[in-house]
Coordinates of C-alpha atoms and ligand atoms in Angstrom, one line a residue:
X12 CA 48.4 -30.1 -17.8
X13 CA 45.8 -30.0 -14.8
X14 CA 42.3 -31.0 -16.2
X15 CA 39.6 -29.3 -14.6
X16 CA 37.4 -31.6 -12.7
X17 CA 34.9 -33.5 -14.7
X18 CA 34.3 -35.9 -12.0
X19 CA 30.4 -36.0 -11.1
X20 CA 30.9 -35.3 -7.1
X21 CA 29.4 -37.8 -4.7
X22 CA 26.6 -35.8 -3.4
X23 CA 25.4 -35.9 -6.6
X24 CA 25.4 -39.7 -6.6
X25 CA 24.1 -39.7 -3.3
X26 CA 21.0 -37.6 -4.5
X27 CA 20.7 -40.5 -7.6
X28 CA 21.0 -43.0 -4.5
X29 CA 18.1 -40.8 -2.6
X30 CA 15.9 -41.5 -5.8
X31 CA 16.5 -45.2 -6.0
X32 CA 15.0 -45.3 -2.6
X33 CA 11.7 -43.4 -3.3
X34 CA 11.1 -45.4 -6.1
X35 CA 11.9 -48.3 -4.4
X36 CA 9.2 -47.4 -2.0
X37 CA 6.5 -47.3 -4.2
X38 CA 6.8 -50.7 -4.7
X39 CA 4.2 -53.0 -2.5
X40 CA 5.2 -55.8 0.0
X41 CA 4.7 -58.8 -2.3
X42 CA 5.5 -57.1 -5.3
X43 CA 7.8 -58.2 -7.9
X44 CA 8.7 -55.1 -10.3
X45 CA 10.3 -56.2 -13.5
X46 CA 12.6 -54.3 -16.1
X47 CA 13.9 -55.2 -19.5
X48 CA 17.1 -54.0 -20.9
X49 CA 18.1 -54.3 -24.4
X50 CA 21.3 -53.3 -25.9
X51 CA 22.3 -51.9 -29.3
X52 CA 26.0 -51.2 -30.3
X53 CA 29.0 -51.4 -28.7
X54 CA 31.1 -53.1 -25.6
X55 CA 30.8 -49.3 -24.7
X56 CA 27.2 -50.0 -24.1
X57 CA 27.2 -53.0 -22.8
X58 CA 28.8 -51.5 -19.8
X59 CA 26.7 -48.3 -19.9
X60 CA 24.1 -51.5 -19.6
X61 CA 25.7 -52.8 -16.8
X62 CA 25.2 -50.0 -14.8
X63 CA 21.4 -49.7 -15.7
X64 CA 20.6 -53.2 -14.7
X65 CA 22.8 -51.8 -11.1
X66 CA 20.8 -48.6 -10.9
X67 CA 17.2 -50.6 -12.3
X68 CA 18.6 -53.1 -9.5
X69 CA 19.1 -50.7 -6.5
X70 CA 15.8 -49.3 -7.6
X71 CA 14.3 -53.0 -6.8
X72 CA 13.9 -54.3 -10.0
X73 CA 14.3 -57.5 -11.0
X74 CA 15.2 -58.5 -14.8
X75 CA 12.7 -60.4 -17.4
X76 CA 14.0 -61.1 -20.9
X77 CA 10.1 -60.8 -22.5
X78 CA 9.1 -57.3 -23.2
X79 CA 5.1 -57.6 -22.5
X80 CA 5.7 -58.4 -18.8
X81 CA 8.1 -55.7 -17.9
X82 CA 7.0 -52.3 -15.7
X83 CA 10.3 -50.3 -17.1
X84 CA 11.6 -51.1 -20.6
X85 CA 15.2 -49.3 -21.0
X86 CA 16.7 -49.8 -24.5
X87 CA 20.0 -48.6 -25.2
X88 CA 20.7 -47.5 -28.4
X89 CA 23.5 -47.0 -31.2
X90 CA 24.2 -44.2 -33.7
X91 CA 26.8 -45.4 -35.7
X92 CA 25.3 -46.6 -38.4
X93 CA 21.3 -45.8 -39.8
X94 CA 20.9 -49.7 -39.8
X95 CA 20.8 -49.8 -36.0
X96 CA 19.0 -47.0 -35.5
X97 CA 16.3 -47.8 -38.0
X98 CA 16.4 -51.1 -36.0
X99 CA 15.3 -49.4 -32.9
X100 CA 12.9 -47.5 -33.9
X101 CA 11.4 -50.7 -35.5
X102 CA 11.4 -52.4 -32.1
X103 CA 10.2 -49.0 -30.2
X104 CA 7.3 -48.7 -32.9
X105 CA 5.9 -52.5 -32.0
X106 CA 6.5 -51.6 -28.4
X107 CA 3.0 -49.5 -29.0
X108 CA 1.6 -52.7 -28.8
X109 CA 2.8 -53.8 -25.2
X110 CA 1.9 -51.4 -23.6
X111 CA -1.9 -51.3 -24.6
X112 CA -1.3 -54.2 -23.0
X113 CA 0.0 -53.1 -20.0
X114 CA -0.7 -49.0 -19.7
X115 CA 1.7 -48.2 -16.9
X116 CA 4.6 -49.8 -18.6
X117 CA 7.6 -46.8 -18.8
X118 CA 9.2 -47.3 -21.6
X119 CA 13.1 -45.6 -22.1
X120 CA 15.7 -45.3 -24.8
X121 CA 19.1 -44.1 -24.0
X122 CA 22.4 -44.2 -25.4
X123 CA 24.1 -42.3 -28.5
X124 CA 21.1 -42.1 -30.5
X125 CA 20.0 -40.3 -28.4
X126 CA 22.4 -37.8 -28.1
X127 CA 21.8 -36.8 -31.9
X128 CA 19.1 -33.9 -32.0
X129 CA 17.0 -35.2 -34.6
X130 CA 16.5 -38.2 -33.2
X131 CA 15.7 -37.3 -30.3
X132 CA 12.8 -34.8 -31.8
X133 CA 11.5 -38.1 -34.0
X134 CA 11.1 -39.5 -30.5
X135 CA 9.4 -36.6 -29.0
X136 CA 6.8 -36.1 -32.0
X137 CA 6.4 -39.6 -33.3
X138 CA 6.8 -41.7 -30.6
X139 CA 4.4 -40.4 -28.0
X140 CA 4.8 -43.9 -25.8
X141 CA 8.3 -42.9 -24.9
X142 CA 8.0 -41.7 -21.6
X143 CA 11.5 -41.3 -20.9
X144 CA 14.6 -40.0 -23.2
X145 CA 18.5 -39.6 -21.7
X146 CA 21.5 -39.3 -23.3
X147 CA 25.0 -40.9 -22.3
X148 CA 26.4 -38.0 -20.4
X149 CA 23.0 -38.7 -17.9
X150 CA 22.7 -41.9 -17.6
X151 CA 23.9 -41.5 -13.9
X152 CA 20.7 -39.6 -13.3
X153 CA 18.5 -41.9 -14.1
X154 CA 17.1 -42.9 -10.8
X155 CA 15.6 -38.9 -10.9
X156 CA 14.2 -39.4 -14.1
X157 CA 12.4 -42.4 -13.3
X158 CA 11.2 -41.1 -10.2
X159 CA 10.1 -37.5 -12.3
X160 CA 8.2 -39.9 -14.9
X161 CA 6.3 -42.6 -12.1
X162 CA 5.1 -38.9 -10.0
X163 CA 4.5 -36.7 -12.2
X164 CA 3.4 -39.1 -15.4
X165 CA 4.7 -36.6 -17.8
X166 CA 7.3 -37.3 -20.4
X167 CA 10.9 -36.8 -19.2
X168 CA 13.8 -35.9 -21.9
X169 CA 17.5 -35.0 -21.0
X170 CA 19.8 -34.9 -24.4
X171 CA 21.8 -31.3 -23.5
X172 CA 25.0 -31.3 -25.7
X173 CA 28.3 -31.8 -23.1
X174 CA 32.1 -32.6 -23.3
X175 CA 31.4 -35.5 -20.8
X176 CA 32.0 -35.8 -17.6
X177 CA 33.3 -39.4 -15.4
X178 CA 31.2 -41.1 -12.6
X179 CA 33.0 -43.4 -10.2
X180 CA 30.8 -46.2 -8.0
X181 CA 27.5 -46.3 -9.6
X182 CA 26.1 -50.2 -8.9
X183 CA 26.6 -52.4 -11.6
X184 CA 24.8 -55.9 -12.2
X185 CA 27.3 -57.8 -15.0
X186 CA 26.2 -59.9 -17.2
X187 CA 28.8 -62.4 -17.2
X188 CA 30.5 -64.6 -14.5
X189 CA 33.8 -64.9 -16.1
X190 CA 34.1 -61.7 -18.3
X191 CA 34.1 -58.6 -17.6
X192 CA 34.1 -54.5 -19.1
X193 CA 35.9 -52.2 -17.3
X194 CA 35.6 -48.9 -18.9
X195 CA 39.1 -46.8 -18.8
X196 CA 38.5 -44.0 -20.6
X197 CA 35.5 -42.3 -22.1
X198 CA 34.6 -40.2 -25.7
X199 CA 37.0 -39.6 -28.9
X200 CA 39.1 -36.3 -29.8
X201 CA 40.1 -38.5 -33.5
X202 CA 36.8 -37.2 -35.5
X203 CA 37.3 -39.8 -38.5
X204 CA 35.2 -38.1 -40.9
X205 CA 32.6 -40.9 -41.4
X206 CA 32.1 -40.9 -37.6
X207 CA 29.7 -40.1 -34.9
X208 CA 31.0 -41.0 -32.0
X209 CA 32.8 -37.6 -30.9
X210 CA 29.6 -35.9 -31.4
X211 CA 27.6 -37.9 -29.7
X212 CA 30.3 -39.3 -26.8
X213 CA 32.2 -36.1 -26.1
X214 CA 35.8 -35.5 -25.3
X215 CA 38.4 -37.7 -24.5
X216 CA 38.6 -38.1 -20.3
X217 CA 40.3 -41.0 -18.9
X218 CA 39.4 -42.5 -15.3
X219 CA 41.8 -42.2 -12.8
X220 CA 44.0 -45.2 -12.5
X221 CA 44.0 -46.1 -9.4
X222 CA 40.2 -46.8 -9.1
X223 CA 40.9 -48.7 -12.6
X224 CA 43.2 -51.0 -10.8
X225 CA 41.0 -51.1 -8.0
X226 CA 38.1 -52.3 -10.0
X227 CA 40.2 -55.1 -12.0
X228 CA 41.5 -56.2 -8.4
X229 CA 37.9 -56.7 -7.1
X230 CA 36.9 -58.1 -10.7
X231 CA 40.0 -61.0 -10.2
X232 CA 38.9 -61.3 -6.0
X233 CA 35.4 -62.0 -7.4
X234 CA 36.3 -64.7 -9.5
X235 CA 36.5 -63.1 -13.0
X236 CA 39.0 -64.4 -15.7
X237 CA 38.8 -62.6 -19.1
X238 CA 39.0 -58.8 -18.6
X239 CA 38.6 -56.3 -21.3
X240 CA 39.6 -52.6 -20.7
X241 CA 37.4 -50.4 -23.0
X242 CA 37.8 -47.3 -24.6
X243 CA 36.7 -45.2 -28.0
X244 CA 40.6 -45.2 -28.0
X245 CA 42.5 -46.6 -25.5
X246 CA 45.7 -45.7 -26.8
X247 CA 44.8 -42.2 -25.6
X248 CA 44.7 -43.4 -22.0
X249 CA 46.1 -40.6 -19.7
X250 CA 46.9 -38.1 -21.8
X251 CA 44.3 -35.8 -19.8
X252 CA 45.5 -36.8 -16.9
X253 CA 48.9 -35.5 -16.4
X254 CA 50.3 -38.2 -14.0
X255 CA 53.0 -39.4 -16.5
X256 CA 51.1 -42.3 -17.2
X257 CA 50.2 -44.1 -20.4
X258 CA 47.8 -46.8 -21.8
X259 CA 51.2 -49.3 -22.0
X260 CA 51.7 -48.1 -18.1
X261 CA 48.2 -48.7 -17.2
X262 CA 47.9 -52.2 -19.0
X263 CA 51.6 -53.2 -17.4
X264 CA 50.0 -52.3 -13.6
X265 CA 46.9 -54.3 -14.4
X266 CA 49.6 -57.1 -15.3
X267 CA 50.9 -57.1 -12.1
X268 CA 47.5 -57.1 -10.3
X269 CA 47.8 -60.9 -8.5
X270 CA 45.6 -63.7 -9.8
X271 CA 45.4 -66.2 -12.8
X272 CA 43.1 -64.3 -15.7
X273 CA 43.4 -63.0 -19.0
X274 CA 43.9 -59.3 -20.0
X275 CA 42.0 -57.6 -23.5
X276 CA 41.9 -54.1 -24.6
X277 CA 39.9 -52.1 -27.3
X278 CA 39.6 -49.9 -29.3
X279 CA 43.0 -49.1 -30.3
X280 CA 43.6 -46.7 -32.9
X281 CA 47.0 -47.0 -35.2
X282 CA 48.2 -43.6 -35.3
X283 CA 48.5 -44.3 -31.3
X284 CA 49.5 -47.7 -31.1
X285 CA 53.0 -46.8 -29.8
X286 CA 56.5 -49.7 -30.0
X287 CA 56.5 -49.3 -26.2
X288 CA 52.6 -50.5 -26.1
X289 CA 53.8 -53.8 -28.3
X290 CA 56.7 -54.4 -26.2
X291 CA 54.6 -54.6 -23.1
X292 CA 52.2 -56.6 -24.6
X293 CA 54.8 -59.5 -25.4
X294 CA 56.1 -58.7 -21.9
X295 CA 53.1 -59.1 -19.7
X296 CA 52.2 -63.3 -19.5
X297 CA 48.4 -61.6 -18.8
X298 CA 47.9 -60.1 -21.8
X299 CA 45.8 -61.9 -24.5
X300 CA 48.2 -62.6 -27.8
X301 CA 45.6 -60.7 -29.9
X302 CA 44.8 -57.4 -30.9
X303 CA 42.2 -55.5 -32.7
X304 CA 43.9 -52.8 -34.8
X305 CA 40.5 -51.0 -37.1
X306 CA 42.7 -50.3 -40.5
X307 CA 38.9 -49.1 -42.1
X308 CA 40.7 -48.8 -45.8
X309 CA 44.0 -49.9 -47.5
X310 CA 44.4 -46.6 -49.5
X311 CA 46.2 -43.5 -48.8
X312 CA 44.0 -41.3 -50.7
X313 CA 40.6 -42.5 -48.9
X314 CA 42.5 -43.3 -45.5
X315 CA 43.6 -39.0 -45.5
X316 CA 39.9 -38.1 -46.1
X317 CA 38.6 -40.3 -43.5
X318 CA 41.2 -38.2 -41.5
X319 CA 43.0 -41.7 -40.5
X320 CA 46.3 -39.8 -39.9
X321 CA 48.4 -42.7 -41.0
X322 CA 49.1 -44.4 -44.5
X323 CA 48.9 -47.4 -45.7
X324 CA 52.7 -48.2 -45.4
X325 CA 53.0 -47.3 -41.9
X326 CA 50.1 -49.6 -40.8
X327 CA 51.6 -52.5 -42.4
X328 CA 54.5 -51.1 -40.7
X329 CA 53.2 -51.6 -37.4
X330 CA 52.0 -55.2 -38.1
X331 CA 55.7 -56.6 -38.7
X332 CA 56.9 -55.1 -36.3
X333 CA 54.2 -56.3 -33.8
X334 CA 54.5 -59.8 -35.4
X335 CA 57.9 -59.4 -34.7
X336 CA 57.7 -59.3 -31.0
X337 CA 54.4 -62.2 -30.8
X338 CA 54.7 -63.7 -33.5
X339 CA 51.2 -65.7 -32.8
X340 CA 49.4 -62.4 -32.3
X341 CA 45.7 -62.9 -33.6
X342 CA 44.9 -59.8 -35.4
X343 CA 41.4 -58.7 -36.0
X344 CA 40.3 -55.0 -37.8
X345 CA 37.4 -53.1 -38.6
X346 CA 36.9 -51.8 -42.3
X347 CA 34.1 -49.7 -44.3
X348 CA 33.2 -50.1 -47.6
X349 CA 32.1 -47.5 -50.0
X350 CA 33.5 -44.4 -48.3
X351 CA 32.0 -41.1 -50.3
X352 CA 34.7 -40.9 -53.5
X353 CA 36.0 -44.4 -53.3
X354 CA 36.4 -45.7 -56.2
X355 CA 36.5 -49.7 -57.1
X356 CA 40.4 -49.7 -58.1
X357 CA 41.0 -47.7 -54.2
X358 CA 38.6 -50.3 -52.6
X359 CA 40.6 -53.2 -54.7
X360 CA 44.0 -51.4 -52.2
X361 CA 42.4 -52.4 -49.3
X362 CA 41.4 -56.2 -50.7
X363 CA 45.2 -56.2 -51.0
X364 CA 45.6 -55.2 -47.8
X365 CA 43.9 -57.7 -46.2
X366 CA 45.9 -60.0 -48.3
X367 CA 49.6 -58.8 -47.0
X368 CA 48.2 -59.1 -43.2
X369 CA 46.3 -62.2 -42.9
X370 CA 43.3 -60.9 -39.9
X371 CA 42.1 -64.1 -38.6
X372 CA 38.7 -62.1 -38.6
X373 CA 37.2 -58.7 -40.1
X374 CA 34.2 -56.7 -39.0
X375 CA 33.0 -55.2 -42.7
X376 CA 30.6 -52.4 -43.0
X377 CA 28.9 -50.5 -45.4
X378 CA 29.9 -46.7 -45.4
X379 CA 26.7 -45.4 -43.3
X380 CA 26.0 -41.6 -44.0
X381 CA 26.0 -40.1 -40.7
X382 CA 24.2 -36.3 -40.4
X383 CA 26.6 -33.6 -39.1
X384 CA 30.0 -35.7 -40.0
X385 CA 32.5 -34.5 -43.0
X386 CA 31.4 -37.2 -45.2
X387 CA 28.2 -36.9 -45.0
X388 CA 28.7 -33.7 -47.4
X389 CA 31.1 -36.0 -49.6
X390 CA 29.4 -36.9 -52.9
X391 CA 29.5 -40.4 -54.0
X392 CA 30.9 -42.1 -57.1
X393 CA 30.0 -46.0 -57.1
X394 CA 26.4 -46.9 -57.2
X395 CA 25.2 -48.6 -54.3
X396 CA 25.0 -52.0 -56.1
X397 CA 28.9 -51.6 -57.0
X398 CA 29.2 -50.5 -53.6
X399 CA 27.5 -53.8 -52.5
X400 CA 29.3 -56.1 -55.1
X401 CA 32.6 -54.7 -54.0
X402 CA 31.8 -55.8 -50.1
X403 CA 30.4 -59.3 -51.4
X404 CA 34.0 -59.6 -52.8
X405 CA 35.4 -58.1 -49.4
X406 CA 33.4 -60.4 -47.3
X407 CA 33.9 -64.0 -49.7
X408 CA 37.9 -63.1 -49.8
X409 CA 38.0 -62.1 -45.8
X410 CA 35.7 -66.3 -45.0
X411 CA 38.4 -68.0 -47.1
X412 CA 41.4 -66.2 -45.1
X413 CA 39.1 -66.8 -41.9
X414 CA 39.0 -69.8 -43.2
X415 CA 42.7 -71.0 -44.0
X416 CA 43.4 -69.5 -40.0
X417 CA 41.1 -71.9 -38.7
X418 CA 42.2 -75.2 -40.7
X419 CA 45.8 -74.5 -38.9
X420 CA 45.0 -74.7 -35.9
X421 CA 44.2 -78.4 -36.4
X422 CA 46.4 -80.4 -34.4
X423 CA 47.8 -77.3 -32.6
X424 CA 47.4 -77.0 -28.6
X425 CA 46.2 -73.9 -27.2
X426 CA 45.3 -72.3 -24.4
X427 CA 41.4 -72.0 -23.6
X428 CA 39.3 -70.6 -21.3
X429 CA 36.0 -72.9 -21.0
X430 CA 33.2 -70.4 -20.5
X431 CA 29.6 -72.1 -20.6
X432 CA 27.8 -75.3 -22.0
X433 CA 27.3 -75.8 -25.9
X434 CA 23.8 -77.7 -27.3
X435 CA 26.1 -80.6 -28.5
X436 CA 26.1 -84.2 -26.8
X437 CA 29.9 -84.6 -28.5
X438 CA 31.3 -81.1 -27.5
X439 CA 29.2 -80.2 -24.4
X440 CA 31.8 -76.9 -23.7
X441 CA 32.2 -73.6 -25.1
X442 CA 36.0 -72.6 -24.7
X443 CA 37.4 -69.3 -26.1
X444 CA 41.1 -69.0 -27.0
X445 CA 43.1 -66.2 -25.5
X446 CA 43.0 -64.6 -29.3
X447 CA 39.1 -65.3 -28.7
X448 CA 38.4 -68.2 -31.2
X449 CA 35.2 -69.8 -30.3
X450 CA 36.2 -73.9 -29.2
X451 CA 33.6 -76.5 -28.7
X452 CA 35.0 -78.6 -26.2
X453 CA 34.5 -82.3 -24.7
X454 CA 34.5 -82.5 -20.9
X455 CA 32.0 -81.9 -18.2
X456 CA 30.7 -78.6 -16.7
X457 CA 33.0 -78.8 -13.6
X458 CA 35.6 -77.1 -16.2
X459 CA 33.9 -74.4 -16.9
X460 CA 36.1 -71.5 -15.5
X461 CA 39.1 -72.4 -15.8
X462 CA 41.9 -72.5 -18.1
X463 CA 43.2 -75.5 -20.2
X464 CA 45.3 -76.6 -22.5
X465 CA 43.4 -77.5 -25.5
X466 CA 44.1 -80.0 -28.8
X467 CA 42.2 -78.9 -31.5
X468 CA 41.1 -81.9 -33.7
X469 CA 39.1 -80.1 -36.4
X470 CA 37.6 -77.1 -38.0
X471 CA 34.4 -75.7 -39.3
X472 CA 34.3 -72.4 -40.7
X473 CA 33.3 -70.3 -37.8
X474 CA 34.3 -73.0 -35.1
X475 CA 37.3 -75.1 -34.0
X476 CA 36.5 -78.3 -32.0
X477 CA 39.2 -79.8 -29.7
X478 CA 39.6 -81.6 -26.2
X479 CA 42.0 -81.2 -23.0
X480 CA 45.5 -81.7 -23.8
X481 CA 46.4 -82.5 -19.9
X482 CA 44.2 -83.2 -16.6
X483 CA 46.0 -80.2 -15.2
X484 CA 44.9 -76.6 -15.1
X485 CA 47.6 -74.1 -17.2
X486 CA 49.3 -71.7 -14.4
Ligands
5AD521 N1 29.6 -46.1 -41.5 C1 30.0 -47.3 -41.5 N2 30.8 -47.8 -40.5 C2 31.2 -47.0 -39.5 N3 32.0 -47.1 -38.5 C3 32.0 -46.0 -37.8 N4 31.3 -45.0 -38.4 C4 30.8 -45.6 -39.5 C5 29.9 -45.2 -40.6 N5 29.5 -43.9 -40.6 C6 32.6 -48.4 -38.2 C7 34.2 -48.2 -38.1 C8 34.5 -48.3 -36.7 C9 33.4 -49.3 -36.2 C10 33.1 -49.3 -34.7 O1 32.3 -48.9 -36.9 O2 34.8 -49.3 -38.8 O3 35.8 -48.8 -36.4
SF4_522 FE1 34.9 -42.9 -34.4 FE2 37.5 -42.6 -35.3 FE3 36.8 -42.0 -32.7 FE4 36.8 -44.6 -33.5 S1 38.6 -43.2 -33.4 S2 35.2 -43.6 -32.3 S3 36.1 -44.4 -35.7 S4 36.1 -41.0 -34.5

């Protein structure tokens, strides 16, 4: 199946390009324009980020990490929980304050909040020192808006509903030196009841895969070692596409991309994680031995109303079989507590579950009633304190798993990349390992970048501590 083409033509970009220039030329010689950029939420927008900081940066920004100095404040929010977005408009509200300070500061939000109508309107009639609103669908055009809000100093907001569209070479100033997003696919067709993200992200549209392949080529030339290939759900990859090629062929080519660096994927979804997806993972030496596989409940009742489409049995299924082929495989998972209608003996199935797989880390949440989803219609039967007891009990069981995975690696040698410098005279390194455990490491900073064998020789809770196994660099 042809799709029709979403892709946002280039003289559309070059326009965007256009703008960064006449914005650019309203800066002064001498003149040192600075922007802030804060991010809410999701590797998703970290990236969108990315490309911000390469637009703000085209535009001739430079970047400050204190508010009160900055001429363009950009914040880029979340919308899947209340929590974040109460966050933001906590930070937006004290943001009043900054620019009494400093009147021509032009303050923006972006991002999936954004994107959901009545948040948008609290902006526009409670916020009146927003200057500039977009959602995630625009974000290429922000150059325009900028420019529309510095000439004609009126209030810009863009936050039409859309399916979503792909833009290919916008600028992008990462964040990291050694890791890096690259965004394959974009939006969510799954609509898990309790969830925004459809709503707010649009429709599934994966990037073509040769300027994928380009990118992580270019990302590997540049000097990058631990890649990450994003998507709402990656196991999705290319089914809009119709070029016969799937996530598992996708990850398999970027396998085969030359160079010595380290290969991670999310979100995958389990009703998609395919055998042939498993078998190249133990098959391609680039891909991490870890895998983030969101189970969000252990019952089947609550897992059919979240509209999970697979059961309890099946998942634990796929984990055998998975352990099967990498029998190391570090396995993380998201899971929400207090779903509308679960009750304490359905959330005590999921306590199980996390029992019979052993994660070696969870990301909990409370259930987070989002307007316009399925659930949020659901009526609840647990009061929010047994709600909150029940997580306590989640949380306290998950630590002394967590826990039990970390005392074994003691003595073990693994693979590590060192990535920065720790505030500890003993262990000046930070290392992650290729299932991204967090090492404190002894050495010197000329190590930082490459890959090592490591000897862990003890454990806290949240960190292991080791040293280099050999002088010589893992190939
Ligand atoms: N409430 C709580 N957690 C949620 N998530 C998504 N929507 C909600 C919600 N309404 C969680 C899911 C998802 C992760 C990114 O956020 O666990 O996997
Ligand atoms: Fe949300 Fe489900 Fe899509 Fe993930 S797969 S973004 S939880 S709707």
């Amino acid at each position: 199946m042809e799709r029709k083409n979403i892709v946002v033509p280039q003289e559309a970009l070059d326009e965007q390009m256009e703008y960064c220039r006449r914005v650019r030329s309203f800066i002064a010689p001498g003149e040192n324009p600075l922007a802030f950029v804060d991010t809410y939420g999701c590797q998703q927008n970290e990236a969108d980020s990315e490309q911000i900081r390469g637009l703000l940066q085209e535009m001739g920004y430079d970047f400050t990490e204190d508010e009160s100095e900055a001429d363009v404040i950009v914040i880029n929010t979340c919308a899947v929980r209340e929590h974040a977005e109460m966050r933001v408009l906590g930070n937006v509200g004290a943001l009043t304050h900054t620019k009494k300070k400093k009147p021509d500061q032009v303050i923006c939000l972006c991002g999936c909040a954004m994107q959901e109508p009545h948040m948008a309107e609290k902006i526009r009639r409670s916020f009146r020192h927003v200057d500039l609103v977009f959602g995630p669908h625009v974000l290429w055009k922000f150059p325009q808006f900028l420019f529309e809000v510095l000439t004609r100093k009126k209030r810009v907001f863009s936050t039409d509903p859309c399916d979503g569209n792909i833009v290919e070479g916008l600028p992008v100033v990462r964040q990291g030196k050694l890791k890096a997003w690259v965004s394959i696919m974009y939006g969510c067709n799954n609509f898990c009841s309790y969830c925004i993200v459809p709503y707010v992200r649009g429709r599934e549209r994966s990037r073509d895969p040769q300027r994928i392949l380009d990118e992580v080529r270019q990302l590997v030339e540049e000097g990058y070692k631990d890649i990450t290939l994003l998507g709402q759900n990656v196991n999705s990859y290319g089914k809009d596409l119709g070029l016969n090629m799937d996530f598992a062929d996708l990850l398999k080519a970027c396998n085969d991309i030359p160079g010595e660096f380290l290969l991670r994927f999310m979100t995958s979804h389990p009703k998609d994680a395919t055998q042939k997806l498993f078998e190249t993972m133990a098959s391609c030496e680039k891909v991490a031995a870890s895998l983030h596989l969101p189970v969000q409940a252990g019952n089947d009742r609550i897992l059919k109303v979240m509209n999970r489409h697979y059961t309890r049995a099946e998942y634990l299924d796929q984990i055998r079989r998975l352990r099967e082929l990498i029998p190391d495989i570090v396995l993380t998972s998201d899971i929400i507590v207090g779903f509308p209608g679960e009750t304490t003996e359905e959330f005590e199935d999921t306590l199980s579950l996390i029992e019979e797989v052993g994660y070696d880390s969870l990301f909990t949440f409370i259930y987070s009633r989002r307007e316009g989803t399925p659930a949020a219609k659901m009526p609840d039967v647990l009061t929010k304190e047994e709600i909150s007891a029940n997580f306590q009990r989640l949380v306290a069981r998950q630590n002394e798993i967590s826990a039990q995975k970390h005392a074994a690696y003691v003595g073990k040698i693994v693979r590590v990349l060192v990535d920065g410098t720790a505030d500890d005279p003993e262990f000046p390194l930070t290392a992650r390992t290729d299932g991204g455990r967090l090492v404190h490491l002894k050495g010197d900073e000329q190590l930082i970048g490459g890959f090592y064998p490591c000897k862990i020789t003890h454990a806290s809770n949240w960190t292991l501590f080791g040293e280099i196994a050999a002088e010589k660099e893992v190939h």
